[in-house]
Amino acid sequence: MPALHASHRSLLRPLLLCAGLCAAGAVDSANTVPMEITATLTPAACTPTLSSGGVADYGTMSASILRQGQFTTLRAMSMTFSVNCDAAAKFSVKVIDNRRASVVPGIVAAASGDGSLGDDYNFGLGAVAGRNVGGYTIRFMPDTYTGDYQPVRLMSSSDGNIWNNNGNGIASKRLQFSWGSSSGTPDAYKAVSGRLSVQAYINKAENLPLTQDIPLDGSATLELHYL
């Protein structure tokens, strides 16, 4: 069962202000006193959450659904993804594949029929007896998201500097995602919320050990970064 885990990182930005005050007249150790002012500034604290505990549970399925020579497409599962901050903040989300070593090359492109979805979009479903089980995609459903309860646009970036509108919302391991009210500019929000979907694909029957149970063991982390 693919499991998504939300996490966040806080970037600390230190600020050091130093001031020296001295009395008029002769300057020596008897009539001067140093003063230092220090502070640590942090971004607003933001907490990402996923409904259903972040678990897309497909339950128990019969191996008879698998076919020789064909990948098997399971139904899409969806959950709510939210980020809540104690003050308005700009942030992005990056998706990390915790089962990257188990990716079945090309399964997403072949099973979905979309050749543009390379393995950057392909998240691993774990392995059984040395056989990789399959892959899945994660999609931020663009039209469902609101920022502070107003519709917002989903956008993505490969470097955190140049942002483009993202119309399909399918998560790539090389991209980070953010939201804004206008093209190309992430905005600061206290609350962002919308739907996220998982689409799983199972390996060909001949590539799996069908004499034993085969768990779907996908795991990804949604990591929050402050901009």
Coordinates of N, CA and C in Angstrom, one line a residue:
M1 N 0.9 -1.2 0.0 CA 0.0 0.0 0.0 C 0.9 1.2 0.0
P2 N 0.8 2.1 -1.0 CA 1.6 3.3 -1.0 C 1.3 4.1 0.2
A3 N 2.4 4.5 0.9 CA 2.3 5.4 2.1 C 3.0 6.7 1.9
L4 N 2.3 7.8 2.1 CA 2.9 9.1 1.9 C 3.1 9.7 3.3
H5 N 4.3 10.3 3.5 CA 4.6 10.9 4.8 C 4.9 12.4 4.6
A6 N 4.2 13.2 5.4 CA 4.5 14.7 5.3 C 5.5 15.1 6.3
S7 N 6.5 15.9 5.9 CA 7.5 16.4 6.8 C 7.8 17.8 6.5
H8 N 8.4 18.5 7.4 CA 8.8 19.9 7.1 C 10.1 20.2 7.7
R9 N 10.8 21.2 7.0 CA 12.1 21.7 7.5 C 12.0 23.2 7.7
S10 N 12.5 23.6 8.8 CA 12.5 25.0 9.1 C 13.9 25.6 8.8
L11 N 14.0 26.6 8.0 CA 15.3 27.3 7.7 C 15.5 28.4 8.6
L12 N 16.6 28.4 9.4 CA 16.9 29.4 10.4 C 17.7 30.5 9.7
R13 N 17.3 31.8 9.9 CA 18.0 32.9 9.3 C 18.5 33.8 10.5
P14 N 19.8 33.7 10.9 CA 20.3 34.4 12.0 C 20.5 35.9 11.6
L15 N 20.2 36.8 12.6 CA 20.5 38.2 12.5 C 21.3 38.7 13.6
L16 N 22.4 39.3 13.4 CA 23.3 39.7 14.5 C 23.5 41.2 14.3
L17 N 23.0 42.0 15.3 CA 23.2 43.4 15.4 C 24.1 43.8 16.5
C18 N 25.2 44.5 16.2 CA 26.2 44.9 17.3 C 26.3 46.4 17.3
A19 N 26.3 46.9 18.5 CA 26.4 48.4 18.7 C 27.4 48.6 19.8
G20 N 28.3 49.6 19.7 CA 29.2 50.0 20.7 C 28.9 51.4 21.2
L21 N 28.7 51.5 22.5 CA 28.4 52.8 23.1 C 29.6 53.3 24.0
C22 N 30.0 54.5 23.9 CA 31.1 55.0 24.7 C 30.8 56.4 25.2
A23 N 31.3 56.7 26.4 CA 31.1 58.0 27.0 C 31.9 59.0 26.3
A24 N 31.5 60.3 26.4 CA 32.2 61.4 25.8 C 33.5 61.6 26.6
G25 N 34.5 62.0 25.9 CA 35.8 62.3 26.6 C 36.8 61.1 26.3
A26 N 37.6 60.9 27.3 CA 38.7 59.9 27.1 C 38.0 58.5 27.0
V27 N 38.6 57.7 26.1 CA 38.1 56.4 25.8 C 39.1 55.4 26.4
D28 N 38.7 54.7 27.4 CA 39.5 53.6 28.0 C 38.6 52.5 28.6
S29 N 39.2 51.5 29.2 CA 38.4 50.4 29.7 C 37.5 50.8 30.9
A30 N 37.8 52.0 31.5 CA 37.1 52.4 32.7 C 35.8 53.1 32.3
N31 N 35.7 53.7 31.1 CA 34.5 54.5 30.8 C 33.8 54.1 29.5
T32 N 34.0 52.8 29.1 CA 33.3 52.3 28.0 C 32.6 51.0 28.4
V33 N 31.5 50.7 27.8 CA 30.8 49.4 28.0 C 30.3 48.9 26.7
P34 N 30.6 47.6 26.3 CA 30.1 47.1 25.1 C 28.7 46.6 25.2
M35 N 27.9 46.7 24.1 CA 26.6 46.2 24.1 C 26.4 45.4 22.8
E36 N 25.8 44.2 22.9 CA 25.5 43.4 21.8 C 24.0 43.0 21.8
I37 N 23.4 43.0 20.6 CA 22.0 42.7 20.4 C 22.0 41.5 19.5
T38 N 21.5 40.4 19.9 CA 21.4 39.2 19.0 C 20.0 38.7 18.9
A39 N 19.7 38.1 17.7 CA 18.3 37.6 17.5 C 18.4 36.5 16.5
T40 N 17.5 35.6 16.5 CA 17.3 34.5 15.5 C 15.9 34.6 14.9
L41 N 15.9 34.8 13.6 CA 14.6 34.9 12.9 C 14.3 33.6 12.2
T42 N 13.1 33.1 12.4 CA 12.7 31.9 11.7 C 11.4 32.2 10.9
P43 N 11.3 31.4 9.8 CA 10.0 31.5 9.0 C 8.8 31.1 9.9
A44 N 7.6 31.4 9.4 CA 6.4 31.0 10.1 C 6.5 29.4 10.2
A45 N 6.0 28.9 11.3 CA 6.0 27.4 11.4 C 4.8 26.9 10.6
C46 N 5.1 26.0 9.7 CA 4.0 25.4 8.8 C 4.0 23.9 9.0
T47 N 2.8 23.3 9.0 CA 2.7 21.9 9.3 C 1.9 21.2 8.1
P48 N 2.5 20.3 7.4 CA 1.8 19.6 6.3 C 1.1 18.4 6.9
T49 N -0.1 18.1 6.4 CA -0.9 16.9 6.8 C -1.5 16.2 5.6
L50 N -1.8 14.9 5.8 CA -2.5 14.1 4.8 C -3.6 13.4 5.5
S51 N -4.8 13.3 4.8 CA -5.9 12.6 5.4 C -5.6 11.1 5.3
S52 N -6.4 10.3 6.0 CA -6.3 8.8 6.0 C -4.9 8.4 6.5
G53 N -4.2 9.3 7.3 CA -2.9 8.9 7.8 C -1.9 8.9 6.7
G54 N -2.2 9.4 5.5 CA -1.3 9.4 4.4 C -1.1 8.0 3.7
V55 N -2.1 7.1 3.9 CA -2.0 5.8 3.4 C -3.1 5.6 2.3
A56 N -2.6 5.1 1.1 CA -3.5 4.7 0.1 C -3.7 3.2 0.2
D57 N -4.7 2.7 0.8 CA -4.9 1.3 1.1 C -5.7 0.6 0.0
Y58 N -5.1 -0.2 -0.8 CA -5.9 -1.0 -1.8 C -6.5 -2.3 -1.3
G59 N -6.3 -2.6 0.0 CA -6.8 -3.7 0.6 C -6.2 -5.0 0.0
T60 N -7.0 -6.1 0.0 CA -6.5 -7.4 -0.5 C -7.1 -7.7 -1.8
M61 N -6.3 -8.0 -2.8 CA -6.7 -8.3 -4.1 C -6.2 -9.7 -4.6
S62 N -7.0 -10.3 -5.4 CA -6.6 -11.6 -6.0 C -5.5 -11.5 -7.0
A63 N -4.5 -12.4 -7.1 CA -3.5 -12.3 -8.1 C -4.1 -12.6 -9.5
S64 N -5.3 -13.0 -9.5 CA -5.9 -13.3 -10.8 C -6.1 -12.1 -11.7
I65 N -6.0 -10.9 -11.1 CA -6.2 -9.7 -11.8 C -5.0 -9.4 -12.7
L66 N -3.9 -10.1 -12.4 CA -2.6 -9.8 -13.2 C -2.6 -10.6 -14.5
R67 N -1.9 -10.1 -15.5 CA -1.9 -10.7 -16.8 C -0.5 -10.9 -17.3
Q68 N -0.3 -12.0 -18.0 CA 1.0 -12.2 -18.7 C 1.3 -11.2 -19.7
G69 N 2.5 -10.6 -19.7 CA 2.9 -9.7 -20.7 C 2.3 -8.3 -20.6
Q70 N 1.5 -8.0 -19.5 CA 0.9 -6.7 -19.4 C 1.0 -6.2 -18.0
F71 N 1.2 -4.9 -17.9 CA 1.1 -4.2 -16.6 C -0.4 -4.1 -16.2
T72 N -0.6 -4.1 -14.9 CA -2.0 -3.9 -14.4 C -2.2 -2.6 -13.8
T73 N -3.2 -1.9 -14.2 CA -3.5 -0.5 -13.7 C -4.6 -0.7 -12.6
L74 N -4.3 -0.2 -11.4 CA -5.3 -0.2 -10.3 C -6.0 1.2 -10.3
R75 N -7.1 1.2 -9.6 CA -7.9 2.5 -9.5 C -7.1 3.6 -8.8
A76 N -7.4 4.8 -9.1 CA -6.7 5.9 -8.4 C -7.3 6.1 -7.0
M77 N -6.5 6.4 -6.1 CA -6.9 6.7 -4.7 C -6.6 8.1 -4.4
S78 N -7.4 8.8 -3.6 CA -7.2 10.2 -3.3 C -7.3 10.5 -1.9
M79 N -6.7 11.6 -1.5 CA -6.7 12.0 -0.1 C -6.5 13.6 -0.1
T80 N -6.7 14.2 1.1 CA -6.6 15.6 1.2 C -5.2 15.9 1.7
F81 N -4.5 16.9 1.0 CA -3.2 17.4 1.4 C -3.4 18.8 1.9
S82 N -2.9 19.2 3.1 CA -3.1 20.5 3.6 C -1.8 21.0 4.2
V83 N -1.5 22.3 4.2 CA -0.4 22.9 4.9 C -1.0 24.1 5.6
N84 N -0.8 24.1 7.0 CA -1.3 25.2 7.8 C -0.1 25.8 8.5
C85 N -0.1 27.2 8.5 CA 1.0 27.9 9.1 C 0.5 28.9 10.1
D86 N 1.3 29.2 11.1 CA 0.9 30.2 12.1 C 0.9 31.6 11.7
A87 N 1.5 31.9 10.5 CA 1.5 33.2 9.8 C 1.7 32.9 8.3
A88 N 1.3 33.8 7.5 CA 1.5 33.6 6.1 C 2.9 33.4 5.7
A89 N 3.2 32.4 4.9 CA 4.5 32.0 4.5 C 4.5 31.5 3.0
K90 N 5.7 31.7 2.4 CA 5.9 31.1 1.0 C 6.6 29.8 1.2
F91 N 6.1 28.7 0.6 CA 6.7 27.4 0.8 C 6.5 26.6 -0.5
S92 N 7.4 25.6 -0.6 CA 7.2 24.6 -1.7 C 7.2 23.2 -1.1
V93 N 6.8 22.2 -2.0 CA 6.8 20.8 -1.5 C 7.5 20.0 -2.6
K94 N 8.4 19.2 -2.1 CA 9.2 18.2 -2.9 C 8.8 16.8 -2.5
V95 N 8.7 15.9 -3.5 CA 8.3 14.5 -3.2 C 9.5 13.6 -3.3
I96 N 9.8 12.9 -2.3 CA 11.0 12.0 -2.2 C 10.5 10.6 -2.2
D97 N 11.1 9.8 -3.1 CA 10.8 8.3 -3.2 C 11.6 7.5 -2.3
N98 N 11.0 7.0 -1.2 CA 11.7 6.1 -0.3 C 11.9 4.7 -0.7
R99 N 11.3 4.4 -1.9 CA 11.5 3.0 -2.5 C 12.1 3.2 -3.9
R100 N 13.0 4.1 -4.1 CA 13.5 4.4 -5.4 C 14.2 3.2 -6.0
A101 N 14.9 2.4 -5.2 CA 15.6 1.2 -5.7 C 14.7 0.1 -6.3
S102 N 13.4 0.2 -6.0 CA 12.4 -0.8 -6.5 C 11.7 -0.3 -7.8
V103 N 12.0 0.8 -8.4 CA 11.3 1.3 -9.5 C 11.4 0.3 -10.7
V104 N 10.3 0.0 -11.3 CA 10.2 -0.8 -12.6 C 10.3 0.2 -13.7
P105 N 11.5 0.2 -14.4 CA 11.7 1.2 -15.4 C 10.6 1.2 -16.5
G106 N 10.1 2.3 -16.8 CA 9.1 2.5 -17.9 C 7.7 2.1 -17.6
I107 N 7.4 1.6 -16.4 CA 6.1 1.1 -16.1 C 5.0 2.2 -16.2
V108 N 5.3 3.3 -15.7 CA 4.3 4.4 -15.7 C 4.0 4.9 -17.1
A109 N 5.0 5.1 -17.9 CA 4.8 5.5 -19.3 C 4.0 4.5 -20.1
A110 N 4.4 3.2 -19.9 CA 3.7 2.1 -20.7 C 2.3 1.9 -20.2
A111 N 2.1 1.8 -18.9 CA 0.7 1.5 -18.4 C -0.2 2.6 -18.6
S112 N 0.3 3.8 -18.5 CA -0.6 5.0 -18.6 C -0.9 5.4 -20.0
G113 N 0.0 4.9 -20.9 CA -0.1 5.3 -22.3 C 0.4 6.7 -22.6
D114 N 1.1 7.3 -21.6 CA 1.7 8.7 -21.7 C 3.2 8.5 -21.8
G115 N 3.7 8.6 -23.0 CA 5.2 8.4 -23.1 C 6.0 9.5 -22.5
S116 N 5.4 10.6 -22.2 CA 6.1 11.7 -21.6 C 6.4 11.5 -20.1
L117 N 5.8 10.5 -19.5 CA 6.0 10.3 -18.1 C 7.2 9.3 -17.9
G118 N 8.4 9.9 -17.8 CA 9.6 9.1 -17.6 C 9.7 8.6 -16.2
D119 N 10.8 8.1 -15.8 CA 10.9 7.5 -14.5 C 11.1 8.6 -13.4
D120 N 11.2 9.8 -13.8 CA 11.1 10.9 -12.8 C 9.8 10.9 -12.1
Y121 N 8.8 10.4 -12.8 CA 7.4 10.4 -12.3 C 7.0 9.0 -11.7
N122 N 7.9 8.1 -11.7 CA 7.7 6.7 -11.4 C 8.2 6.4 -10.0
F123 N 7.3 6.1 -9.0 CA 7.7 5.9 -7.7 C 7.6 4.4 -7.4
G124 N 8.6 3.8 -6.7 CA 8.6 2.3 -6.5 C 7.6 1.8 -5.5
L125 N 7.2 0.6 -5.8 CA 6.2 -0.1 -4.9 C 6.9 -1.2 -4.1
G126 N 8.2 -1.2 -3.9 CA 8.9 -2.2 -3.1 C 9.2 -3.5 -3.9
A127 N 9.8 -4.4 -3.3 CA 10.2 -5.7 -3.9 C 9.9 -6.9 -3.1
V128 N 9.6 -8.0 -3.7 CA 9.3 -9.3 -3.0 C 10.2 -10.4 -3.7
A129 N 10.9 -11.1 -2.9 CA 11.8 -12.1 -3.4 C 12.7 -11.6 -4.5
G130 N 13.2 -10.4 -4.4 CA 14.0 -9.8 -5.4 C 13.4 -9.3 -6.6
R131 N 12.0 -9.3 -6.7 CA 11.3 -8.9 -7.8 C 10.6 -7.6 -7.5
N132 N 10.8 -6.6 -8.4 CA 10.1 -5.3 -8.1 C 8.6 -5.4 -8.5
V133 N 7.8 -4.9 -7.5 CA 6.4 -5.1 -7.6 C 5.7 -4.2 -8.7
G134 N 6.1 -2.9 -8.8 CA 5.4 -2.0 -9.7 C 5.8 -0.6 -9.5
G135 N 4.9 0.3 -9.8 CA 5.2 1.7 -9.7 C 3.9 2.5 -9.5
Y136 N 4.0 3.8 -9.2 CA 2.8 4.6 -9.0 C 3.2 6.1 -9.2
T137 N 2.2 6.8 -9.6 CA 2.3 8.3 -9.7 C 1.6 9.0 -8.5
I138 N 2.1 10.2 -8.2 CA 1.4 11.0 -7.2 C 1.0 12.3 -8.0
R139 N -0.2 12.7 -7.8 CA -0.7 13.9 -8.5 C -1.3 14.9 -7.6
F140 N -0.8 16.1 -7.6 CA -1.5 17.2 -6.9 C -2.6 17.7 -7.9
M141 N -3.8 17.5 -7.5 CA -4.9 17.8 -8.4 C -5.2 19.3 -8.5
P142 N -4.7 19.9 -9.6 CA -4.5 21.4 -9.6 C -5.8 22.2 -9.3
D143 N -6.9 21.8 -9.9 CA -8.1 22.6 -9.8 C -8.8 22.5 -8.4
T144 N -8.2 21.7 -7.5 CA -8.9 21.5 -6.2 C -8.2 22.4 -5.1
Y145 N -7.1 23.1 -5.4 CA -6.4 23.7 -4.3 C -6.9 25.2 -4.1
T146 N -6.9 25.5 -2.8 CA -7.2 26.8 -2.3 C -6.0 27.3 -1.4
G147 N -5.8 28.6 -1.5 CA -4.9 29.3 -0.6 C -5.6 30.3 0.2
D148 N -5.6 30.2 1.5 CA -6.5 31.0 2.4 C -7.9 31.1 1.9
Y149 N -8.4 29.9 1.4 CA -9.8 29.7 1.1 C -10.2 30.4 -0.3
Q150 N -9.2 30.8 -1.1 CA -9.4 31.3 -2.4 C -8.7 30.4 -3.4
P151 N -9.3 30.2 -4.6 CA -8.6 29.3 -5.6 C -7.2 29.8 -5.9
V152 N -6.3 28.9 -6.1 CA -4.9 29.2 -6.4 C -4.4 28.3 -7.5
R153 N -3.3 28.7 -8.1 CA -2.7 28.0 -9.2 C -1.6 27.1 -8.7
L154 N -1.5 25.9 -9.2 CA -0.4 25.1 -8.9 C 0.8 25.4 -9.9
M155 N 2.0 25.5 -9.3 CA 3.1 25.8 -10.2 C 4.3 24.9 -9.7
S156 N 5.3 24.8 -10.6 CA 6.4 23.9 -10.3 C 7.7 24.6 -10.8
S157 N 8.8 24.1 -10.2 CA 10.1 24.6 -10.5 C 11.2 23.6 -10.3
S158 N 12.2 23.6 -11.1 CA 13.3 22.7 -11.0 C 14.4 23.2 -10.2
D159 N 14.4 24.6 -10.0 CA 15.6 25.2 -9.2 C 15.1 26.1 -8.1
G160 N 13.8 26.3 -7.9 CA 13.3 27.2 -6.9 C 13.3 28.7 -7.2
N161 N 13.8 29.0 -8.4 CA 13.8 30.4 -8.9 C 12.8 30.7 -10.0
I162 N 12.8 29.9 -11.0 CA 11.9 30.1 -12.1 C 10.7 29.1 -11.9
W163 N 9.5 29.7 -11.9 CA 8.3 28.9 -11.6 C 7.3 29.0 -12.8
N164 N 6.7 27.8 -13.2 CA 5.8 27.8 -14.3 C 4.5 27.1 -13.8
N165 N 3.4 27.5 -14.4 CA 2.1 26.9 -14.1 C 2.2 25.4 -14.4
N166 N 1.6 24.6 -13.6 CA 1.7 23.1 -13.8 C 0.3 22.6 -13.9
G167 N -0.1 22.3 -15.2 CA -1.5 22.0 -15.5 C -1.9 20.6 -15.1
N168 N -1.0 19.6 -15.0 CA -1.4 18.2 -14.7 C -1.1 17.8 -13.3
G169 N -0.2 18.5 -12.7 CA 0.1 18.2 -11.2 C 0.8 16.9 -10.9
I170 N 1.2 16.2 -11.9 CA 1.9 14.9 -11.6 C 3.3 15.1 -11.0
A171 N 3.5 14.6 -9.9 CA 4.8 14.9 -9.2 C 6.0 14.2 -9.9
S172 N 7.0 15.0 -10.1 CA 8.3 14.6 -10.6 C 9.3 14.7 -9.4
K173 N 10.2 13.7 -9.4 CA 11.2 13.8 -8.3 C 12.2 14.9 -8.5
R174 N 12.2 15.5 -9.7 CA 13.2 16.6 -9.9 C 12.5 18.0 -9.7
L175 N 11.2 18.0 -9.4 CA 10.5 19.3 -9.3 C 10.0 19.6 -7.9
Q176 N 9.9 20.8 -7.6 CA 9.2 21.2 -6.3 C 7.9 22.0 -6.7
F177 N 6.9 21.9 -5.9 CA 5.6 22.5 -6.2 C 5.2 23.6 -5.2
S178 N 4.5 24.6 -5.7 CA 4.1 25.7 -4.9 C 2.8 26.2 -5.4
W179 N 2.2 27.3 -4.8 CA 0.9 27.8 -5.2 C 1.0 29.3 -5.2
G180 N 0.2 29.9 -6.1 CA 0.1 31.4 -6.1 C -1.2 31.8 -6.9
S181 N -1.5 33.0 -6.8 CA -2.7 33.6 -7.4 C -2.5 34.0 -8.8
S182 N -1.2 34.2 -9.2 CA -0.9 34.6 -10.6 C 0.2 33.8 -11.2
S183 N 0.4 33.9 -12.4 CA 1.4 33.0 -13.1 C 2.8 33.3 -12.7
G184 N 3.6 32.3 -12.3 CA 5.0 32.4 -12.1 C 5.5 33.0 -10.8
T185 N 4.6 33.2 -9.8 CA 5.0 33.8 -8.6 C 4.3 33.1 -7.4
P186 N 5.0 32.3 -6.6 CA 4.4 31.7 -5.4 C 4.1 32.8 -4.4
D187 N 2.9 32.6 -3.8 CA 2.5 33.6 -2.8 C 2.6 33.0 -1.4
A188 N 2.5 33.9 -0.4 CA 2.5 33.5 1.0 C 1.0 33.2 1.5
Y189 N 0.9 32.1 2.1 CA -0.5 31.7 2.7 C -0.3 31.1 4.1
K190 N -1.4 31.3 4.8 CA -1.5 30.6 6.1 C -2.1 29.2 6.0
A191 N -2.9 29.0 4.9 CA -3.5 27.7 4.8 C -3.7 27.4 3.3
V192 N -3.1 26.2 2.9 CA -3.3 25.7 1.5 C -3.8 24.3 1.6
S193 N -4.9 24.0 0.8 CA -5.5 22.7 0.9 C -6.0 22.2 -0.4
G194 N -6.0 20.9 -0.7 CA -6.5 20.4 -1.9 C -6.4 18.9 -1.9
R195 N -6.7 18.3 -3.1 CA -6.6 16.8 -3.2 C -5.3 16.3 -3.8
L196 N -5.0 15.2 -3.4 CA -3.8 14.5 -4.0 C -4.2 13.1 -4.3
S197 N -3.8 12.6 -5.5 CA -4.2 11.2 -5.9 C -3.0 10.3 -6.1
V198 N -3.2 9.0 -5.9 CA -2.2 8.0 -6.2 C -2.7 7.1 -7.2
Q199 N -1.9 6.8 -8.2 CA -2.3 5.8 -9.3 C -1.2 4.7 -9.3
A200 N -1.6 3.5 -9.0 CA -0.7 2.4 -8.9 C -0.7 1.5 -10.1
Y201 N 0.5 1.0 -10.5 CA 0.6 0.0 -11.6 C 1.4 -1.2 -11.2
I202 N 0.9 -2.4 -11.5 CA 1.5 -3.6 -11.0 C 2.3 -4.3 -12.2
N203 N 3.5 -4.8 -11.8 CA 4.3 -5.5 -12.8 C 3.6 -6.6 -13.5
K204 N 4.2 -7.1 -14.6 CA 3.7 -8.2 -15.4 C 3.7 -9.5 -14.5
A205 N 2.7 -10.3 -14.8 CA 2.6 -11.5 -13.9 C 3.8 -12.4 -13.9
E206 N 4.4 -12.5 -15.1 CA 5.6 -13.4 -15.2 C 6.8 -12.8 -14.4
N207 N 6.8 -11.5 -14.0 CA 7.9 -10.9 -13.3 C 7.7 -11.0 -11.8
L208 N 6.6 -11.6 -11.3 CA 6.3 -11.6 -9.9 C 6.2 -13.0 -9.4
P209 N 6.6 -13.2 -8.1 CA 6.5 -14.5 -7.4 C 5.1 -14.8 -7.0
L210 N 4.2 -15.3 -7.8 CA 2.8 -15.4 -7.5 C 2.4 -16.6 -6.6
T211 N 3.4 -17.3 -6.1 CA 3.1 -18.4 -5.2 C 3.1 -17.9 -3.7
Q212 N 3.3 -16.6 -3.5 CA 3.3 -16.0 -2.2 C 2.6 -14.6 -2.2
D213 N 2.2 -14.1 -1.0 CA 1.6 -12.8 -1.0 C 2.6 -11.7 -1.5
I214 N 2.0 -10.8 -2.2 CA 2.8 -9.7 -2.7 C 2.2 -8.3 -2.2
P215 N 2.9 -7.8 -1.2 CA 2.4 -6.5 -0.6 C 2.8 -5.3 -1.5
L216 N 2.0 -4.3 -1.6 CA 2.4 -3.1 -2.3 C 3.0 -2.2 -1.2
D217 N 4.3 -2.0 -1.3 CA 5.0 -1.3 -0.2 C 5.6 0.0 -0.7
G218 N 4.8 0.9 -1.3 CA 5.3 2.2 -1.7 C 5.4 3.1 -0.5
S219 N 6.4 4.0 -0.5 CA 6.6 5.0 0.5 C 7.3 6.2 -0.1
A220 N 6.6 7.4 0.2 CA 7.2 8.6 -0.3 C 7.0 9.7 0.8
T221 N 7.9 10.7 0.8 CA 7.9 11.7 1.8 C 7.6 13.1 1.0
L222 N 6.6 13.8 1.5 CA 6.3 15.1 1.0 C 7.0 16.1 1.9
E223 N 8.1 16.7 1.4 CA 9.0 17.6 2.2 C 8.7 19.0 1.9
L224 N 8.5 19.8 3.0 CA 8.2 21.2 2.9 C 9.4 22.0 3.0
H225 N 9.6 23.0 2.1 CA 10.7 23.9 2.1 C 10.2 25.4 2.1
Y226 N 10.8 26.2 2.9 CA 10.4 27.6 2.9 C 11.1 28.4 1.8
L227 N 10.4 29.3 1.2 CA 11.0 30.0 0.0 C 11.4 31.4 0.5

